[in-house]
Amino acid sequence: DAAIEALENLAKSYPDMPMIYSSLGDLRRQEEEYKEAVKAYDRAIELTEEGAQATWFLLYARGISHERLKEWEEAEADFRQALELNPEQPQVLNYLGYSLVERQENLEEALSMIERAVAARPDSGYIVDSLGWVLYRMGRYDEAVEHMEKAVELMAVDAVVNDHLGDVYWAVGRYR
């Protein structure tokens, strides 16, 4: 609360500094105050010089906030715009790809995005999990096993990753 108050006071004193609004958006997002995060990111984007390197991250973070608010059209638009600015950014590729998988939309496109993310970050358990999960959702169970096992090796205590591995094992007949 004190950090939010300090950032809001800074925003009043320096209303044209995008970093203040970006930091406020990040903090609001961490606190799961997604509507307030979107407002802060809107202002940061408005103040950021067109074509600036930081813009992709602001769009990505705002997209996450929209996605959490179940505002999918806005979220997808932000993720795609972030990818226009930084086409091989693994975080964005993974988040958009995994979101498409969860929505069961454009699975081939999602697979392509996630494969690119894995190529860039092969040691990220979350990203490797996404690859196994998209293959599972596509009915390519045998291919999914190796990726899900690697994801569990990378993140042994993550409940979602272990749950995904269990689903994959079940699909290939490994019930025990």
PDB file of C-alpha atoms in Angstrom:
ATOM      1  CA  ASP A   1       0.000   0.000   0.000  1.00  0.00           C
ATOM      2  CA  ALA A   2       2.819   2.366   0.839  1.00  0.00           C
ATOM      3  CA  ALA A   3       4.552   1.645  -2.471  1.00  0.00           C
ATOM      4  CA  ILE A   4       1.345   2.283  -4.407  1.00  0.00           C
ATOM      5  CA  GLU A   5       0.821   5.538  -2.515  1.00  0.00           C
ATOM      6  CA  ALA A   6       4.398   6.624  -3.229  1.00  0.00           C
ATOM      7  CA  LEU A   7       4.057   5.843  -6.940  1.00  0.00           C
ATOM      8  CA  GLU A   8       0.727   7.683  -7.151  1.00  0.00           C
ATOM      9  CA  ASN A   9       2.327  10.722  -5.487  1.00  0.00           C
ATOM     10  CA  LEU A  10       5.220  10.536  -7.938  1.00  0.00           C
ATOM     11  CA  ALA A  11       2.730  10.365 -10.813  1.00  0.00           C
ATOM     12  CA  LYS A  12       1.103  13.566  -9.564  1.00  0.00           C
ATOM     13  CA  SER A  13       4.479  15.302  -9.284  1.00  0.00           C
ATOM     14  CA  TYR A  14       5.868  13.944 -12.569  1.00  0.00           C
ATOM     15  CA  PRO A  15       2.824  13.200 -14.755  1.00  0.00           C
ATOM     16  CA  ASP A  16       4.860  12.761 -17.942  1.00  0.00           C
ATOM     17  CA  MET A  17       7.234  10.003 -16.808  1.00  0.00           C
ATOM     18  CA  PRO A  18       6.216   6.641 -18.287  1.00  0.00           C
ATOM     19  CA  MET A  19       8.470   4.659 -15.902  1.00  0.00           C
ATOM     20  CA  ILE A  20       6.335   5.734 -12.941  1.00  0.00           C
ATOM     21  CA  TYR A  21       3.167   4.442 -14.607  1.00  0.00           C
ATOM     22  CA  SER A  22       4.906   1.270 -15.747  1.00  0.00           C
ATOM     23  CA  SER A  23       6.049   0.585 -12.172  1.00  0.00           C
ATOM     24  CA  LEU A  24       2.574   1.362 -10.850  1.00  0.00           C
ATOM     25  CA  GLY A  25       1.073  -1.028 -13.421  1.00  0.00           C
ATOM     26  CA  ASP A  26       3.521  -3.763 -12.437  1.00  0.00           C
ATOM     27  CA  LEU A  27       2.723  -3.343  -8.750  1.00  0.00           C
ATOM     28  CA  ARG A  28      -1.038  -3.266  -9.361  1.00  0.00           C
ATOM     29  CA  ARG A  29      -0.747  -6.411 -11.498  1.00  0.00           C
ATOM     30  CA  GLN A  30       1.253  -8.180  -8.776  1.00  0.00           C
ATOM     31  CA  GLU A  31      -1.486  -7.232  -6.327  1.00  0.00           C
ATOM     32  CA  GLU A  32      -4.084  -8.640  -8.770  1.00  0.00           C
ATOM     33  CA  GLU A  33      -5.663  -5.199  -9.183  1.00  0.00           C
ATOM     34  CA  TYR A  34      -5.926  -5.689 -12.925  1.00  0.00           C
ATOM     35  CA  LYS A  35      -8.270  -2.805 -13.805  1.00  0.00           C
ATOM     36  CA  GLU A  36      -5.950  -0.363 -12.090  1.00  0.00           C
ATOM     37  CA  ALA A  37      -2.966  -2.019 -13.762  1.00  0.00           C
ATOM     38  CA  VAL A  38      -4.549  -1.528 -17.196  1.00  0.00           C
ATOM     39  CA  LYS A  39      -5.079   2.173 -16.467  1.00  0.00           C
ATOM     40  CA  ALA A  40      -1.457   2.589 -15.419  1.00  0.00           C
ATOM     41  CA  TYR A  41      -0.158   0.721 -18.476  1.00  0.00           C
ATOM     42  CA  ASP A  42      -2.448   2.778 -20.724  1.00  0.00           C
ATOM     43  CA  ARG A  43      -0.815   5.949 -19.421  1.00  0.00           C
ATOM     44  CA  ALA A  44       2.711   4.488 -19.668  1.00  0.00           C
ATOM     45  CA  ILE A  45       2.091   3.467 -23.294  1.00  0.00           C
ATOM     46  CA  GLU A  46       0.619   6.872 -24.083  1.00  0.00           C
ATOM     47  CA  LEU A  47       3.744   8.567 -22.716  1.00  0.00           C
ATOM     48  CA  THR A  48       6.292   6.193 -24.236  1.00  0.00           C
ATOM     49  CA  GLU A  49       7.963   7.320 -27.424  1.00  0.00           C
ATOM     50  CA  GLU A  50       6.619   5.449 -30.433  1.00  0.00           C
ATOM     51  CA  GLY A  51       8.864   2.545 -31.366  1.00  0.00           C
ATOM     52  CA  ALA A  52      10.691   2.578 -28.014  1.00  0.00           C
ATOM     53  CA  GLN A  53      12.118  -0.783 -26.952  1.00  0.00           C
ATOM     54  CA  ALA A  54      10.108  -0.770 -23.698  1.00  0.00           C
ATOM     55  CA  THR A  55       6.771  -0.687 -25.522  1.00  0.00           C
ATOM     56  CA  TRP A  56       6.643  -4.440 -26.147  1.00  0.00           C
ATOM     57  CA  PHE A  57       6.829  -5.129 -22.400  1.00  0.00           C
ATOM     58  CA  LEU A  58       4.127  -2.597 -21.577  1.00  0.00           C
ATOM     59  CA  LEU A  59       1.821  -4.202 -24.132  1.00  0.00           C
ATOM     60  CA  TYR A  60       2.657  -7.674 -22.807  1.00  0.00           C
ATOM     61  CA  ALA A  61       1.977  -6.658 -19.200  1.00  0.00           C
ATOM     62  CA  ARG A  62      -1.250  -4.884 -20.141  1.00  0.00           C
ATOM     63  CA  GLY A  63      -2.245  -7.962 -22.147  1.00  0.00           C
ATOM     64  CA  ILE A  64      -1.788 -10.130 -19.061  1.00  0.00           C
ATOM     65  CA  SER A  65      -3.997  -7.759 -17.086  1.00  0.00           C
ATOM     66  CA  HIS A  66      -6.685  -7.838 -19.784  1.00  0.00           C
ATOM     67  CA  GLU A  67      -6.479 -11.639 -19.926  1.00  0.00           C
ATOM     68  CA  ARG A  68      -6.948 -11.869 -16.156  1.00  0.00           C
ATOM     69  CA  LEU A  69      -9.989  -9.587 -16.472  1.00  0.00           C
ATOM     70  CA  LYS A  70     -11.352 -12.019 -19.097  1.00  0.00           C
ATOM     71  CA  GLU A  71     -11.060  -9.325 -21.764  1.00  0.00           C
ATOM     72  CA  TRP A  72      -9.627 -11.680 -24.357  1.00  0.00           C
ATOM     73  CA  GLU A  73      -9.950  -9.488 -27.458  1.00  0.00           C
ATOM     74  CA  GLU A  74      -7.977  -6.688 -25.797  1.00  0.00           C
ATOM     75  CA  ALA A  75      -5.433  -9.133 -24.389  1.00  0.00           C
ATOM     76  CA  GLU A  76      -4.846 -10.850 -27.710  1.00  0.00           C
ATOM     77  CA  ALA A  77      -4.480  -7.503 -29.483  1.00  0.00           C
ATOM     78  CA  ASP A  78      -1.839  -6.405 -26.957  1.00  0.00           C
ATOM     79  CA  PHE A  79       0.084  -9.682 -27.224  1.00  0.00           C
ATOM     80  CA  ARG A  80       0.062  -9.548 -31.016  1.00  0.00           C
ATOM     81  CA  GLN A  81       1.178  -5.918 -31.041  1.00  0.00           C
ATOM     82  CA  ALA A  82       3.983  -6.797 -28.607  1.00  0.00           C
ATOM     83  CA  LEU A  83       5.081  -9.526 -31.020  1.00  0.00           C
ATOM     84  CA  GLU A  84       5.084  -7.045 -33.903  1.00  0.00           C
ATOM     85  CA  LEU A  85       7.618  -5.016 -31.927  1.00  0.00           C
ATOM     86  CA  ASN A  86       9.617  -8.007 -30.640  1.00  0.00           C
ATOM     87  CA  PRO A  87       8.724 -11.042 -32.795  1.00  0.00           C
ATOM     88  CA  GLU A  88      10.842 -13.658 -31.019  1.00  0.00           C
ATOM     89  CA  GLN A  89      10.197 -12.620 -27.419  1.00  0.00           C
ATOM     90  CA  PRO A  90       9.750 -15.975 -25.635  1.00  0.00           C
ATOM     91  CA  GLN A  91       7.584 -14.674 -22.788  1.00  0.00           C
ATOM     92  CA  VAL A  92       5.042 -13.202 -25.186  1.00  0.00           C
ATOM     93  CA  LEU A  93       5.160 -16.182 -27.543  1.00  0.00           C
ATOM     94  CA  ASN A  94       4.551 -18.533 -24.630  1.00  0.00           C
ATOM     95  CA  TYR A  95       1.812 -16.495 -22.958  1.00  0.00           C
ATOM     96  CA  LEU A  96      -0.154 -15.983 -26.162  1.00  0.00           C
ATOM     97  CA  GLY A  97       0.467 -19.547 -27.323  1.00  0.00           C
ATOM     98  CA  TYR A  98      -0.583 -21.078 -24.006  1.00  0.00           C
ATOM     99  CA  SER A  99      -3.648 -18.817 -23.857  1.00  0.00           C
ATOM    100  CA  LEU A 100      -4.694 -20.027 -27.297  1.00  0.00           C
ATOM    101  CA  VAL A 101      -4.215 -23.627 -26.148  1.00  0.00           C
ATOM    102  CA  GLU A 102      -6.382 -23.041 -23.080  1.00  0.00           C
ATOM    103  CA  ARG A 103      -9.032 -21.461 -25.301  1.00  0.00           C
ATOM    104  CA  GLN A 104      -8.579 -24.352 -27.771  1.00  0.00           C
ATOM    105  CA  GLU A 105      -8.148 -21.884 -30.614  1.00  0.00           C
ATOM    106  CA  ASN A 106      -5.582 -21.838 -33.437  1.00  0.00           C
ATOM    107  CA  LEU A 107      -3.626 -24.772 -32.037  1.00  0.00           C
ATOM    108  CA  GLU A 108      -1.252 -24.941 -35.010  1.00  0.00           C
ATOM    109  CA  GLU A 109      -0.367 -21.269 -34.548  1.00  0.00           C
ATOM    110  CA  ALA A 110      -0.019 -21.813 -30.796  1.00  0.00           C
ATOM    111  CA  LEU A 111       2.322 -24.759 -31.415  1.00  0.00           C
ATOM    112  CA  SER A 112       4.497 -22.649 -33.701  1.00  0.00           C
ATOM    113  CA  MET A 113       4.712 -19.851 -31.138  1.00  0.00           C
ATOM    114  CA  ILE A 114       5.529 -22.190 -28.284  1.00  0.00           C
ATOM    115  CA  GLU A 115       8.167 -24.060 -30.301  1.00  0.00           C
ATOM    116  CA  ARG A 116       9.886 -20.723 -30.991  1.00  0.00           C
ATOM    117  CA  ALA A 117       9.701 -19.867 -27.292  1.00  0.00           C
ATOM    118  CA  VAL A 118      11.237 -23.245 -26.347  1.00  0.00           C
ATOM    119  CA  ALA A 119      14.033 -22.715 -28.892  1.00  0.00           C
ATOM    120  CA  ALA A 120      14.862 -19.432 -27.157  1.00  0.00           C
ATOM    121  CA  ARG A 121      14.418 -20.722 -23.570  1.00  0.00           C
ATOM    122  CA  PRO A 122      14.850 -24.502 -23.479  1.00  0.00           C
ATOM    123  CA  ASP A 123      15.426 -24.472 -19.708  1.00  0.00           C
ATOM    124  CA  SER A 124      12.200 -22.690 -18.812  1.00  0.00           C
ATOM    125  CA  GLY A 125       9.887 -25.196 -17.175  1.00  0.00           C
ATOM    126  CA  TYR A 126       6.811 -23.100 -17.905  1.00  0.00           C
ATOM    127  CA  ILE A 127       7.606 -22.842 -21.588  1.00  0.00           C
ATOM    128  CA  VAL A 128       8.510 -26.539 -21.943  1.00  0.00           C
ATOM    129  CA  ASP A 129       5.254 -27.367 -20.130  1.00  0.00           C
ATOM    130  CA  SER A 130       3.374 -25.279 -22.699  1.00  0.00           C
ATOM    131  CA  LEU A 131       4.906 -27.325 -25.504  1.00  0.00           C
ATOM    132  CA  GLY A 132       3.873 -30.593 -23.902  1.00  0.00           C
ATOM    133  CA  TRP A 133       0.417 -29.215 -23.197  1.00  0.00           C
ATOM    134  CA  VAL A 134      -0.254 -28.006 -26.747  1.00  0.00           C
ATOM    135  CA  LEU A 135       0.821 -31.401 -28.096  1.00  0.00           C
ATOM    136  CA  TYR A 136      -1.535 -33.062 -25.600  1.00  0.00           C
ATOM    137  CA  ARG A 137      -4.403 -30.789 -26.640  1.00  0.00           C
ATOM    138  CA  MET A 138      -3.692 -31.650 -30.278  1.00  0.00           C
ATOM    139  CA  GLY A 139      -3.964 -35.370 -29.483  1.00  0.00           C
ATOM    140  CA  ARG A 140      -0.243 -35.945 -30.042  1.00  0.00           C
ATOM    141  CA  TYR A 141       0.132 -37.718 -26.719  1.00  0.00           C
ATOM    142  CA  ASP A 142       3.287 -39.731 -27.406  1.00  0.00           C
ATOM    143  CA  GLU A 143       5.138 -36.565 -28.438  1.00  0.00           C
ATOM    144  CA  ALA A 144       3.882 -34.727 -25.364  1.00  0.00           C
ATOM    145  CA  VAL A 145       5.408 -37.211 -22.875  1.00  0.00           C
ATOM    146  CA  GLU A 146       9.063 -36.220 -23.370  1.00  0.00           C
ATOM    147  CA  HIS A 147       8.322 -32.506 -23.067  1.00  0.00           C
ATOM    148  CA  MET A 148       6.139 -32.922 -19.985  1.00  0.00           C
ATOM    149  CA  GLU A 149       8.772 -35.086 -18.294  1.00  0.00           C
ATOM    150  CA  LYS A 150      11.387 -32.416 -18.990  1.00  0.00           C
ATOM    151  CA  ALA A 151       9.066 -29.706 -17.643  1.00  0.00           C
ATOM    152  CA  VAL A 152       8.661 -31.692 -14.413  1.00  0.00           C
ATOM    153  CA  GLU A 153      12.436 -32.121 -14.174  1.00  0.00           C
ATOM    154  CA  LEU A 154      12.789 -28.355 -14.476  1.00  0.00           C
ATOM    155  CA  MET A 155       9.952 -27.562 -12.036  1.00  0.00           C
ATOM    156  CA  ALA A 156       9.425 -30.627  -9.878  1.00  0.00           C
ATOM    157  CA  VAL A 157       7.248 -28.937  -7.263  1.00  0.00           C
ATOM    158  CA  ASP A 158       4.864 -27.082  -9.590  1.00  0.00           C
ATOM    159  CA  ALA A 159       1.360 -28.534  -9.185  1.00  0.00           C
ATOM    160  CA  VAL A 160       0.089 -27.537 -12.643  1.00  0.00           C
ATOM    161  CA  VAL A 161       3.081 -29.028 -14.434  1.00  0.00           C
ATOM    162  CA  ASN A 162       2.695 -32.276 -12.488  1.00  0.00           C
ATOM    163  CA  ASP A 163      -1.030 -32.321 -13.236  1.00  0.00           C
ATOM    164  CA  HIS A 164      -0.292 -31.883 -16.937  1.00  0.00           C
ATOM    165  CA  LEU A 165       2.200 -34.759 -16.798  1.00  0.00           C
ATOM    166  CA  GLY A 166      -0.447 -36.943 -15.160  1.00  0.00           C
ATOM    167  CA  ASP A 167      -2.918 -36.121 -17.940  1.00  0.00           C
ATOM    168  CA  VAL A 168      -0.323 -36.981 -20.580  1.00  0.00           C
ATOM    169  CA  TYR A 169       0.602 -40.250 -18.862  1.00  0.00           C
ATOM    170  CA  TRP A 170      -3.074 -41.199 -18.624  1.00  0.00           C
ATOM    171  CA  ALA A 171      -3.561 -40.465 -22.331  1.00  0.00           C
ATOM    172  CA  VAL A 172      -0.747 -42.866 -23.281  1.00  0.00           C
ATOM    173  CA  GLY A 173      -1.984 -45.590 -20.952  1.00  0.00           C
ATOM    174  CA  ARG A 174       0.509 -45.082 -18.130  1.00  0.00           C
ATOM    175  CA  TYR A 175      -2.012 -45.301 -15.304  1.00  0.00           C
ATOM    176  CA  ARG A 176       0.342 -46.044 -12.418  1.00  0.00           C
TER     177      ARG A 176
END
